[in-house]
Structures are given as C-alpha cells and as structure tokens.
C-alpha cells in the first residue's frame, strides 16, 4: 500500500482548491478536464466528477486542483474530498491511464553558478521533488535514481536536490566549462523522459514528510522553535537561491550555542564562514537578544 498524504491548499481563486500530494502522481505531465466525458483517460478525475459540485479538475505532477460550482462552499467539503483522494490513491487507484508510451514533456534546464566554485546549480522549469535531499556518495543515493546515475560521472562528488533544481559538487579533476553542457543535457533528458528523480518512498524513509517535520518541530523547546522560524523566513530563501540549504541541528540553553548543518552549495563554500558569522549569527543575536551566543556549522 502506498503512503500518500494529501494537504489542502487554498488559492487566490476562492472557487479553486489545490489538494497537494507528498509524492508525484504523473510523470511531470499536466491534464485538465472540463467534464466527465473529457476525463475518460483519468479514473481519478472521473470519480471526482461524480460529486455534483465539481466543475473542473486539473491534475499535475504533485497536486490535484478542483474548481467548484457555487452550490457549496469549500469549507464544507474540502476535508472530505482530501480524504477521498488520499484513500483512492492509497488503494492503488489509477490517476491517468497510460495507453501509450509515456509522452515526453518539454523540459528546459539552465546552469547557474553559485558562490561555491565547486558547485553548479542546474535549474529546471518543472517541480522535480517535493522535499530536499542531499547525497554524498552513491551508497547514500539508493533512494534517488537520478543521483545514482549522476554518481557514475567520475567528477561528481555530491548531489543536492531541491524543489526545481539539482546542485552538483564536483571534484577538482574537472573544470565546469568542460562538463557543464554534458551534465545539463543529461539532467534535462532524464526529467523529460519522466524518470523518477527520487523513489516514491524516499520522503517517508528519510523523514522528510510534512507530518514528520511538523512532529519534530513540535518537540523542540521554545527558543529552538524561534530559531527555526527565523532560519525558515530570513535565511533559507537566500541560501536556496545559491543552490544550498541550512538546517537547524540543536540549541544548547546553557552555552546558548546554535548548531546548524550546511548543505548543497553552502557546504564547503569559501564564503560560508563569513555568511555564518556576519549574517546568521548577528541576525539571531539581534532578533533573540541574550539567547544566542554563537552559531557553529557542520558541512552536510
């Protein structure tokens, strides 16, 4: 039995609600159905159209969006619909029938340099994972077919995968101008062919699901929660744009020291120490006066 989890996400259009999945349900493809006849290829969409208030169904890689008629309000039915979708998927229900070979979906990937000269960020125009993952060896990468294949390139040292990009750390044996195009084309072709970037069970196995992360957060002390919230709001977006991530590890209330882990392009970056001390440490000291003495980091 699959372990699908559905979360309800409101949109700017009050007639449309997104039911977001913790796993991908299509091979990076999107489908729109305006009525039950159009939905012949999608048993899931057909089932939803049996509900009299469903006007339109939109299915993409990791969510189902539904537009309603005005005969009901979403507050009255959204939780029940989320449960119905979750049950359907966990019972092995078909999302979209594959009557032919998977159709290639046009994908673009561009390379972007990072502050770490050993790391290049390869950005796709599609969402490729629902959580972030870091793999430092081919043994670590068993839950990621993409990372496993990337490690077959002798110059690949580590692989970091986030929502729509792959950051690759290289060994010094190669220069980016010699391998950039090869890696970019490999990643583009891999995604375009609808192959699994990570296995469906990776999120749960590596404790990356929203419920697991929420549970961990709730077990933290109050100061640790404040630190996590500051990192999430002010630091993570900046380091993600550079192809990396910062992860809270621990807070010692006696020494007032904070430990974090640097991942992706941040790991081993020459400027990371400066960023840590002049940026993150000063920010935490300012926003949590008297509660933080020092921030120390380990590389992922």
Short mmCIF file of C-alpha atoms in Angstrom, two decimals:
data_model
loop_
_atom_site.label_atom_id
_atom_site.label_comp_id
_atom_site.label_asym_id
_atom_site.label_seq_id
_atom_site.Cartn_x
_atom_site.Cartn_y
_atom_site.Cartn_z
CA UNK A 1 0.00 0.00 0.00
CA UNK A 2 1.32 3.44 -0.97
CA UNK A 3 1.66 6.10 1.69
CA UNK A 4 0.07 9.09 0.00
CA UNK A 5 -0.72 12.13 2.13
CA UNK A 6 -2.96 14.96 0.94
CA UNK A 7 -2.88 18.52 2.27
CA UNK A 8 -5.42 21.19 1.36
CA UNK A 9 -4.05 24.43 -0.09
CA UNK A 10 -6.26 27.43 -0.80
CA UNK A 11 -5.64 29.52 -3.93
CA UNK A 12 -6.26 33.14 -4.90
CA UNK A 13 -9.41 31.96 -6.69
CA UNK A 14 -11.96 31.09 -3.99
CA UNK A 15 -13.65 28.63 -6.38
CA UNK A 16 -10.47 26.53 -6.70
CA UNK A 17 -8.69 24.44 -4.09
CA UNK A 18 -5.44 22.50 -4.51
CA UNK A 19 -5.02 19.06 -2.96
CA UNK A 20 -1.25 18.73 -2.67
CA UNK A 21 0.44 15.30 -2.59
CA UNK A 22 3.62 14.23 -0.85
CA UNK A 23 4.54 12.13 -3.91
CA UNK A 24 4.38 12.67 -7.65
CA UNK A 25 1.32 11.22 -9.38
CA UNK A 26 2.21 11.95 -13.03
CA UNK A 27 5.45 11.86 -14.99
CA UNK A 28 5.84 15.64 -14.93
CA UNK A 29 2.68 15.91 -17.05
CA UNK A 30 -0.40 18.07 -16.55
CA UNK A 31 -4.02 17.36 -17.50
CA UNK A 32 -7.17 19.48 -17.49
CA UNK A 33 -10.69 18.05 -17.63
CA UNK A 34 -13.85 20.15 -18.01
CA UNK A 35 -16.37 17.33 -17.65
CA UNK A 36 -16.68 13.58 -17.09
CA UNK A 37 -16.56 12.79 -20.82
CA UNK A 38 -13.23 14.54 -21.22
CA UNK A 39 -11.93 12.58 -18.24
CA UNK A 40 -12.17 9.12 -19.83
CA UNK A 41 -8.40 8.70 -19.55
CA UNK A 42 -8.39 9.60 -15.85
CA UNK A 43 -10.27 7.33 -13.44
CA UNK A 44 -9.41 9.71 -10.61
CA UNK A 45 -10.92 12.72 -12.38
CA UNK A 46 -13.99 10.69 -13.35
CA UNK A 47 -14.56 9.74 -9.72
CA UNK A 48 -14.33 13.38 -8.68
CA UNK A 49 -16.85 14.42 -11.33
CA UNK A 50 -19.44 12.18 -9.67
CA UNK A 51 -19.54 14.85 -6.96
CA UNK A 52 -22.23 17.31 -8.16
CA UNK A 53 -20.29 20.43 -7.17
CA UNK A 54 -17.15 19.60 -9.21
CA UNK A 55 -16.87 21.88 -12.24
CA UNK A 56 -13.30 21.28 -13.43
CA UNK A 57 -10.38 19.00 -12.48
CA UNK A 58 -6.73 19.83 -13.08
CA UNK A 59 -4.10 17.15 -12.42
CA UNK A 60 -0.38 17.84 -12.37
CA UNK A 61 2.72 16.16 -11.01
CA UNK A 62 2.11 16.65 -7.29
CA UNK A 63 -1.37 18.10 -6.84
CA UNK A 64 -4.98 17.90 -7.94
CA UNK A 65 -6.81 21.22 -8.30
CA UNK A 66 -10.60 21.27 -8.32
CA UNK A 67 -12.91 24.10 -9.32
CA UNK A 68 -16.37 24.02 -7.73
CA UNK A 69 -19.82 25.22 -8.69
CA UNK A 70 -21.36 27.71 -6.29
CA UNK A 71 -23.82 25.21 -4.82
CA UNK A 72 -21.38 24.51 -1.96
CA UNK A 73 -18.60 26.25 -0.03
CA UNK A 74 -15.16 24.68 0.13
CA UNK A 75 -15.14 24.81 3.93
CA UNK A 76 -17.98 22.30 3.92
CA UNK A 77 -16.43 19.72 1.59
CA UNK A 78 -12.66 20.19 1.17
CA UNK A 79 -11.57 17.93 4.05
CA UNK A 80 -13.87 15.14 2.91
CA UNK A 81 -12.58 15.46 -0.66
CA UNK A 82 -8.95 15.38 0.54
CA UNK A 83 -9.70 12.16 2.42
CA UNK A 84 -11.38 10.69 -0.66
CA UNK A 85 -8.39 11.46 -2.90
CA UNK A 86 -5.96 10.11 -0.31
CA UNK A 87 -7.93 6.87 0.11
CA UNK A 88 -8.26 6.43 -3.66
CA UNK A 89 -4.51 6.76 -4.22
CA UNK A 90 -3.53 4.56 -1.27
CA UNK A 91 -5.86 1.85 -2.55
CA UNK A 92 -3.89 1.81 -5.81
CA UNK A 93 -6.34 3.87 -7.86
CA UNK A 94 -5.17 4.94 -11.32
CA UNK A 95 -4.59 8.67 -11.81
CA UNK A 96 -4.22 8.74 -15.59
CA UNK A 97 -4.21 5.65 -17.80
CA UNK A 98 -1.03 5.07 -19.75
CA UNK A 99 -2.48 3.85 -23.04
CA UNK A 100 0.73 4.57 -24.90
CA UNK A 101 4.38 5.04 -24.05
CA UNK A 102 4.90 7.99 -21.71
CA UNK A 103 4.87 11.19 -23.70
CA UNK A 104 7.93 13.37 -23.41
CA UNK A 105 7.20 16.67 -21.75
CA UNK A 106 9.38 19.55 -22.97
CA UNK A 107 11.81 20.49 -20.21
CA UNK A 108 14.35 23.26 -20.05
CA UNK A 109 17.34 23.24 -17.72
CA UNK A 110 19.82 26.07 -17.30
CA UNK A 111 23.08 26.16 -15.37
CA UNK A 112 23.65 28.80 -12.72
CA UNK A 113 26.90 29.48 -10.90
CA UNK A 114 26.95 29.64 -7.09
CA UNK A 115 29.22 31.36 -4.55
CA UNK A 116 30.93 27.99 -4.16
CA UNK A 117 33.25 27.50 -7.17
CA UNK A 118 32.97 23.71 -6.78
CA UNK A 119 29.17 23.75 -7.12
CA UNK A 120 26.91 24.39 -10.10
CA UNK A 121 23.13 24.71 -9.86
CA UNK A 122 21.03 23.16 -12.65
CA UNK A 123 17.54 24.68 -12.63
CA UNK A 124 14.52 23.05 -14.32
CA UNK A 125 11.27 24.71 -15.38
CA UNK A 126 9.33 21.97 -13.56
CA UNK A 127 8.98 20.87 -9.96
CA UNK A 128 11.05 17.69 -9.64
CA UNK A 129 10.83 16.78 -5.92
CA UNK A 130 8.52 17.55 -3.00
CA UNK A 131 11.30 17.78 -0.39
CA UNK A 132 15.04 18.47 -0.37
CA UNK A 133 17.62 15.69 -0.47
CA UNK A 134 21.40 15.55 -0.22
CA UNK A 135 23.54 12.58 -1.27
CA UNK A 136 27.27 12.50 -0.65
CA UNK A 137 28.03 9.10 -2.20
CA UNK A 138 26.48 6.50 -4.47
CA UNK A 139 25.74 4.36 -1.39
CA UNK A 140 23.67 7.21 0.09
CA UNK A 141 21.77 7.63 -3.18
CA UNK A 142 19.84 4.35 -3.24
CA UNK A 143 16.53 6.20 -2.93
CA UNK A 144 17.35 8.54 -5.82
CA UNK A 145 17.74 7.01 -9.30
CA UNK A 146 18.83 10.41 -10.66
CA UNK A 147 21.56 10.90 -8.05
CA UNK A 148 22.70 7.31 -8.55
CA UNK A 149 23.17 7.90 -12.28
CA UNK A 150 24.92 11.23 -11.67
CA UNK A 151 27.46 9.48 -9.43
CA UNK A 152 28.50 7.40 -12.43
CA UNK A 153 30.17 10.55 -13.74
CA UNK A 154 33.66 10.34 -12.19
CA UNK A 155 33.78 14.07 -11.46
CA UNK A 156 30.57 14.19 -9.38
CA UNK A 157 31.34 14.46 -5.66
CA UNK A 158 27.87 15.11 -4.19
CA UNK A 159 24.30 15.81 -5.30
CA UNK A 160 21.77 18.14 -3.67
CA UNK A 161 18.18 18.15 -4.99
CA UNK A 162 15.54 20.72 -4.09
CA UNK A 163 12.14 21.69 -5.48
CA UNK A 164 13.16 22.56 -9.05
CA UNK A 165 16.94 22.25 -9.20
CA UNK A 166 19.94 19.97 -8.77
CA UNK A 167 23.16 21.32 -7.24
CA UNK A 168 26.23 19.28 -8.13
CA UNK A 169 29.56 19.45 -6.32
CA UNK A 170 32.50 18.39 -8.49
CA UNK A 171 35.95 17.08 -7.76
CA UNK A 172 38.84 19.36 -8.70
CA UNK A 173 39.84 16.96 -11.51
CA UNK A 174 37.36 18.65 -13.85
CA UNK A 175 36.55 22.23 -14.85
CA UNK A 176 32.96 23.42 -15.24
CA UNK A 177 33.50 24.62 -18.80
CA UNK A 178 34.36 21.05 -19.76
CA UNK A 179 31.43 19.27 -18.05
CA UNK A 180 28.67 21.87 -17.75
CA UNK A 181 26.88 21.13 -21.02
CA UNK A 182 27.13 17.36 -20.55
CA UNK A 183 25.55 17.48 -17.09
CA UNK A 184 22.87 19.96 -18.09
CA UNK A 185 21.79 17.87 -21.06
CA UNK A 186 21.82 14.66 -19.01
CA UNK A 187 19.57 16.17 -16.33
CA UNK A 188 17.24 17.72 -18.92
CA UNK A 189 16.85 14.44 -20.82
CA UNK A 190 16.35 12.47 -17.60
CA UNK A 191 13.48 14.69 -16.42
CA UNK A 192 11.97 14.95 -19.89
CA UNK A 193 11.70 11.17 -20.11
CA UNK A 194 9.62 11.07 -16.93
CA UNK A 195 12.07 9.02 -14.87
CA UNK A 196 11.88 9.02 -11.07
CA UNK A 197 14.12 11.67 -9.54
CA UNK A 198 13.63 10.02 -6.13
CA UNK A 199 11.67 6.86 -5.33
CA UNK A 200 8.11 7.33 -4.01
CA UNK A 201 9.09 6.04 -0.56
CA UNK A 202 12.07 8.41 -0.20
CA UNK A 203 10.16 11.19 1.57
CA UNK A 204 8.86 8.93 4.33
CA UNK A 205 12.02 6.80 4.63
CA UNK A 206 14.28 9.83 5.03
CA UNK A 207 11.77 11.53 7.38
CA UNK A 208 11.10 14.42 5.00
CA UNK A 209 7.30 14.38 5.03
CA UNK A 210 5.40 17.40 6.31
CA UNK A 211 3.88 15.40 9.17
CA UNK A 212 7.30 14.10 10.26
CA UNK A 213 8.86 17.56 10.08
CA UNK A 214 5.92 19.08 11.97
CA UNK A 215 6.22 16.42 14.66
CA UNK A 216 9.94 17.11 15.06
CA UNK A 217 9.29 20.86 15.28
CA UNK A 218 6.63 20.44 17.96
CA UNK A 219 9.12 18.52 20.15
CA UNK A 220 11.59 21.42 20.18
CA UNK A 221 11.90 23.89 23.04
CA UNK A 222 10.50 27.41 22.55
CA UNK A 223 13.84 29.09 21.73
CA UNK A 224 14.70 26.38 19.20
CA UNK A 225 11.31 26.95 17.56
CA UNK A 226 12.05 30.68 17.30
CA UNK A 227 15.45 29.93 15.74
CA UNK A 228 13.90 27.53 13.19
CA UNK A 229 11.26 30.10 12.24
CA UNK A 230 13.91 32.81 11.73
CA UNK A 231 16.04 30.49 9.58
CA UNK A 232 12.99 29.47 7.52
CA UNK A 233 11.83 33.03 6.90
CA UNK A 234 15.04 35.02 6.54
CA UNK A 235 17.89 32.64 5.71
CA UNK A 236 16.66 29.65 3.73
CA UNK A 237 15.30 31.61 0.74
CA UNK A 238 18.67 33.32 0.29
CA UNK A 239 20.78 30.17 0.53
CA UNK A 240 18.31 28.27 -1.71
CA UNK A 241 18.85 30.85 -4.43
CA UNK A 242 22.54 29.98 -4.21
CA UNK A 243 21.82 26.25 -4.55
CA UNK A 244 22.14 25.29 -0.91
CA UNK A 245 20.33 24.85 2.38
CA UNK A 246 20.79 25.49 6.09
CA UNK A 247 19.28 23.04 8.57
CA UNK A 248 18.83 23.57 12.29
CA UNK A 249 20.52 20.85 14.35
CA UNK A 250 20.38 21.90 18.01
CA UNK A 251 20.36 24.67 20.59
CA UNK A 252 22.17 24.44 23.94
CA UNK A 253 20.38 26.59 26.52
CA UNK A 254 23.40 26.50 28.85
CA UNK A 255 26.04 27.71 26.40
CA UNK A 256 23.49 29.47 24.14
CA UNK A 257 25.22 27.93 21.14
CA UNK A 258 23.31 27.08 17.96
CA UNK A 259 24.38 24.24 15.66
CA UNK A 260 23.31 24.15 12.01
CA UNK A 261 24.14 22.00 9.01
CA UNK A 262 25.18 23.49 5.68
CA UNK A 263 24.08 21.54 2.60
CA UNK A 264 24.44 21.77 -1.16
CA UNK A 265 26.43 24.75 -2.41
CA UNK A 266 26.76 26.06 1.16
CA UNK A 267 28.74 23.00 2.24
CA UNK A 268 32.45 23.77 1.97
CA UNK A 269 31.82 27.16 0.38
CA UNK A 270 34.70 29.59 0.98
CA UNK A 271 32.25 32.37 1.90
CA UNK A 272 30.08 30.24 4.18
CA UNK A 273 32.06 31.11 7.34
CA UNK A 274 31.65 34.82 6.67
CA UNK A 275 27.93 34.35 5.93
CA UNK A 276 27.51 32.32 9.10
CA UNK A 277 29.26 34.78 11.40
CA UNK A 278 28.42 38.14 9.83
CA UNK A 279 24.95 37.19 8.67
CA UNK A 280 23.18 34.40 10.53
CA UNK A 281 24.89 34.76 13.91
CA UNK A 282 24.37 38.52 14.04
CA UNK A 283 20.76 38.16 12.93
CA UNK A 284 19.95 35.64 15.65
CA UNK A 285 21.70 37.74 18.30
CA UNK A 286 19.71 40.79 17.23
CA UNK A 287 16.34 39.05 16.96
CA UNK A 288 16.82 36.91 20.08
CA UNK A 289 18.76 39.23 22.41
CA UNK A 290 20.56 37.42 25.21
CA UNK A 291 19.54 33.99 23.93
CA UNK A 292 22.25 33.27 21.31
CA UNK A 293 25.98 33.38 21.94
CA UNK A 294 27.44 31.63 18.91
CA UNK A 295 26.43 29.77 15.74
CA UNK A 296 28.55 26.84 14.61
CA UNK A 297 28.09 24.85 11.43
CA UNK A 298 28.94 21.44 10.11
CA UNK A 299 29.06 20.65 6.43
CA UNK A 300 26.48 18.19 5.10
#
